[in-house]
Coordinates of C-alpha atoms in Angstrom, one line a residue:
M1 CA -7.9 18.0 8.3
L2 CA -9.4 17.6 4.8
E3 CA -9.6 21.3 4.5
L4 CA -6.0 21.8 5.3
L5 CA -4.9 19.0 2.9
L6 CA -6.9 20.4 0.1
F7 CA -5.5 23.9 0.6
Y8 CA -2.1 22.6 -0.6
A9 CA -3.7 21.2 -3.8
L10 CA -6.2 24.1 -4.2
P11 CA -4.4 27.2 -2.8
R12 CA -6.8 29.7 -4.5
K13 CA -10.0 28.1 -3.4
D14 CA -12.1 28.1 -0.2
T15 CA -11.6 24.4 0.7
N16 CA -14.0 24.3 3.7
P17 CA -17.1 23.6 1.6
I18 CA -15.3 21.1 -0.5
A19 CA -14.1 19.2 2.6
H20 CA -17.7 19.2 3.9
D21 CA -19.0 17.9 0.5
L22 CA -16.4 15.1 0.6
I23 CA -17.5 14.0 4.1
E24 CA -21.2 14.2 3.0
R25 CA -20.6 12.1 0.0
F26 CA -18.2 9.4 1.5
G27 CA -19.2 9.5 5.2
T28 CA -15.8 9.6 6.8
A29 CA -12.3 10.9 6.2
T30 CA -11.1 7.2 5.9
A31 CA -13.6 6.6 3.2
V32 CA -12.5 9.7 1.4
F33 CA -8.8 8.6 1.5
E34 CA -9.8 5.1 0.3
A35 CA -12.0 6.3 -2.6
K36 CA -10.9 5.9 -6.2
E37 CA -9.6 9.1 -7.9
E38 CA -12.5 8.9 -10.4
E39 CA -15.0 9.0 -7.6
L40 CA -13.2 11.8 -5.8
K41 CA -13.3 14.0 -9.0
K42 CA -17.1 13.7 -9.0
V43 CA -17.1 16.1 -6.1
P44 CA -17.3 19.8 -7.3
G45 CA -13.9 21.5 -6.8
I46 CA -11.8 18.3 -6.8
G47 CA -9.4 18.1 -9.7
D48 CA -6.6 15.8 -10.7
H49 CA -4.1 17.2 -8.2
A50 CA -6.5 17.1 -5.2
A51 CA -7.7 13.6 -6.1
T52 CA -4.2 12.3 -6.3
L53 CA -3.2 13.9 -3.0
L54 CA -6.2 12.4 -1.2
S55 CA -5.7 8.9 -2.7
M56 CA -2.1 8.9 -1.7
M57 CA -2.8 9.4 2.0
P58 CA -3.2 5.6 2.9
H59 CA 0.0 4.8 1.1
I60 CA 1.9 7.6 2.8
S61 CA 0.5 6.5 6.2
N62 CA 1.5 2.8 5.6
Y63 CA 5.0 3.8 4.5
Y64 CA 5.4 5.9 7.6
V65 CA 4.3 3.2 9.9
K66 CA 6.4 0.5 8.1
S67 CA 9.5 2.7 8.2
R68 CA 9.2 3.1 12.0
Y69 CA 9.8 -0.6 12.3
T70 CA 12.5 -1.0 9.6
G71 CA 15.2 -1.0 12.1
K72 CA 13.3 -2.7 14.9
K73 CA 15.6 -5.4 16.5
R74 CA 13.5 -7.3 19.0
V75 CA 10.1 -8.7 19.6
V76 CA 9.5 -9.5 23.2
T77 CA 5.8 -9.0 23.9
A78 CA 2.6 -9.7 22.0
Q79 CA 2.2 -6.0 21.5
D80 CA 5.7 -5.8 19.8
A81 CA 4.6 -8.7 17.5
G82 CA 1.2 -7.2 16.7
E83 CA 2.5 -3.7 15.9
Y84 CA 5.3 -5.1 13.8
A85 CA 2.9 -7.3 11.9
V86 CA 0.5 -4.4 11.2
A87 CA 3.4 -2.3 9.9
M88 CA 4.5 -5.1 7.6
V89 CA 1.2 -6.2 6.3
G90 CA -0.3 -2.8 5.8
E91 CA -3.7 -2.4 4.0
R92 CA -3.5 -5.4 1.7
T93 CA -6.8 -6.3 0.0
H94 CA -5.9 -10.0 -0.4
E95 CA -4.9 -12.5 2.1
I96 CA -1.3 -13.3 2.8
F97 CA 0.4 -15.7 5.2
A98 CA 3.8 -14.7 6.5
V99 CA 6.3 -15.8 9.1
I100 CA 8.4 -13.6 11.4
T101 CA 11.5 -15.6 12.2
I102 CA 13.3 -14.8 15.5
N103 CA 16.6 -15.9 17.0
S104 CA 17.4 -16.9 20.5
S105 CA 18.0 -13.3 21.6
D106 CA 14.4 -12.4 20.5
S107 CA 15.8 -10.4 17.6
I108 CA 13.9 -10.4 14.3
I109 CA 15.7 -12.3 11.5
A110 CA 13.2 -11.7 8.7
F111 CA 9.6 -11.2 7.7
D112 CA 8.8 -13.7 4.9
I113 CA 5.5 -13.8 3.0
L114 CA 5.0 -17.5 2.1
E115 CA 1.6 -17.5 0.5
K116 CA -0.7 -15.1 -1.2
G117 CA -4.4 -15.9 -1.7
T118 CA -7.8 -14.5 -2.6
V119 CA -9.8 -12.3 -0.2
N120 CA -11.1 -15.4 1.7
E121 CA -8.6 -18.2 1.0
T122 CA -4.9 -18.8 1.5
N123 CA -3.4 -22.2 1.2
I124 CA -0.6 -22.8 3.7
S125 CA 2.1 -25.3 3.2
P126 CA 3.5 -26.6 6.5
R127 CA 6.6 -27.8 4.7
K128 CA 7.3 -24.2 3.5
V129 CA 6.9 -22.9 7.0
M130 CA 9.3 -25.5 8.3
E131 CA 11.8 -24.8 5.5
T132 CA 11.7 -21.1 6.2
A133 CA 12.4 -21.7 9.9
L134 CA 15.3 -23.9 9.1
H135 CA 16.7 -21.7 6.4
R136 CA 16.6 -18.6 8.7
N137 CA 18.0 -20.7 11.6
A138 CA 15.1 -19.5 13.8
S139 CA 14.7 -20.3 17.4
K140 CA 11.1 -19.0 17.3
V141 CA 8.5 -18.0 14.7
I142 CA 5.4 -15.8 14.8
L143 CA 2.7 -16.7 12.3
V144 CA 1.0 -13.8 10.6
H145 CA -2.0 -13.6 8.3
N146 CA -4.5 -10.9 7.5
H147 CA -8.3 -10.7 7.3
P148 CA -9.0 -8.0 4.6
S149 CA -12.6 -7.9 5.9
G150 CA -11.3 -6.3 9.1
L151 CA -12.7 -9.0 11.3
L152 CA -9.9 -10.0 13.7
L153 CA -11.2 -13.1 15.5
P154 CA -9.5 -16.4 14.5
S155 CA -11.7 -18.9 12.6
Q156 CA -11.8 -22.6 13.6
Q157 CA -9.6 -23.2 10.5
D158 CA -7.1 -20.6 11.9
R159 CA -6.9 -22.5 15.2
V160 CA -6.5 -25.9 13.6
L161 CA -3.8 -24.6 11.3
T162 CA -2.0 -23.0 14.3
K163 CA -2.1 -26.4 16.2
H164 CA -0.7 -28.3 13.2
L165 CA 2.1 -25.8 12.6
C166 CA 3.0 -25.8 16.3
H167 CA 3.3 -29.6 16.3
A168 CA 5.4 -29.6 13.1
L169 CA 7.8 -26.9 14.2
E170 CA 8.1 -28.4 17.7
M171 CA 9.7 -31.5 16.2
L172 CA 12.3 -29.2 14.7
G173 CA 13.0 -27.5 18.0
V174 CA 11.3 -24.3 16.9
T175 CA 8.7 -22.6 19.1
V176 CA 5.6 -20.9 17.6
A177 CA 5.5 -17.9 19.9
D178 CA 2.2 -16.4 18.5
H179 CA -0.2 -16.2 15.6
I180 CA -1.1 -12.6 14.7
I181 CA -4.2 -11.8 12.7
V182 CA -4.1 -8.3 11.1
G183 CA -7.1 -6.3 9.8
A184 CA -7.8 -2.6 9.3
Q185 CA -4.6 -1.5 10.9
K186 CA -5.4 -3.5 14.1
Y187 CA -4.3 -6.9 15.3
F188 CA -5.4 -10.0 17.3
S189 CA -2.8 -12.0 19.2
M190 CA -3.7 -15.6 19.8
E191 CA -1.0 -15.7 22.5
Q192 CA -2.5 -12.7 24.2
A193 CA -5.9 -14.2 24.0
G194 CA -4.7 -17.6 25.5
L195 CA -5.5 -19.5 22.3
M196 CA -2.1 -20.9 21.6
P197 CA -1.7 -24.7 22.0
T198 CA 1.0 -24.8 24.7
H199 CA 1.1 -28.5 25.5
I200 CA 0.9 -30.1 22.1
S201 CA 2.7 -33.3 23.1
D202 CA 0.1 -34.0 25.8
E203 CA -2.9 -33.5 23.5
K204 CA -4.6 -36.5 21.9

């Protein structure tokens, strides 16, 4: 794959040994694509054009995946929600917290990023989540946040936050259908894992 890509940037060179050198230096094709252009150009045979082409691959991939869901109308299953969240969040290096608002026909209304934080901290305002649900006239919402580290399991803080937001939105007549955690182009669905608080009113 790397050899073929490099051929378009280096048409007069034997790109096979250059591809092997890239894998030997960075370990995997993913690591090659995520490397900085300056690091790529340290490999013999890699010039400006080849480095730019390789470093663009994650952006091209994310754009392709995101564009597949641009016209997506409905979210019915946890898989629908997870794939849509991955497409919208992409490969962000800092944490974000977003809300997918959904109407009574299970159609997506909007994807709103409510907070942006550091790699390991995002401050969520329950009021902002509630205002977004009301503004969008949502019947349901799906909470979305990312773990740039790639670890997908929800923390205790994630679970407590989910419970609080479920309780707050329940009073508005809005259901929290799921909380999706995105990392490394994968997702974890709290609904799918049976971790959503389904009977909040009965809890002490």
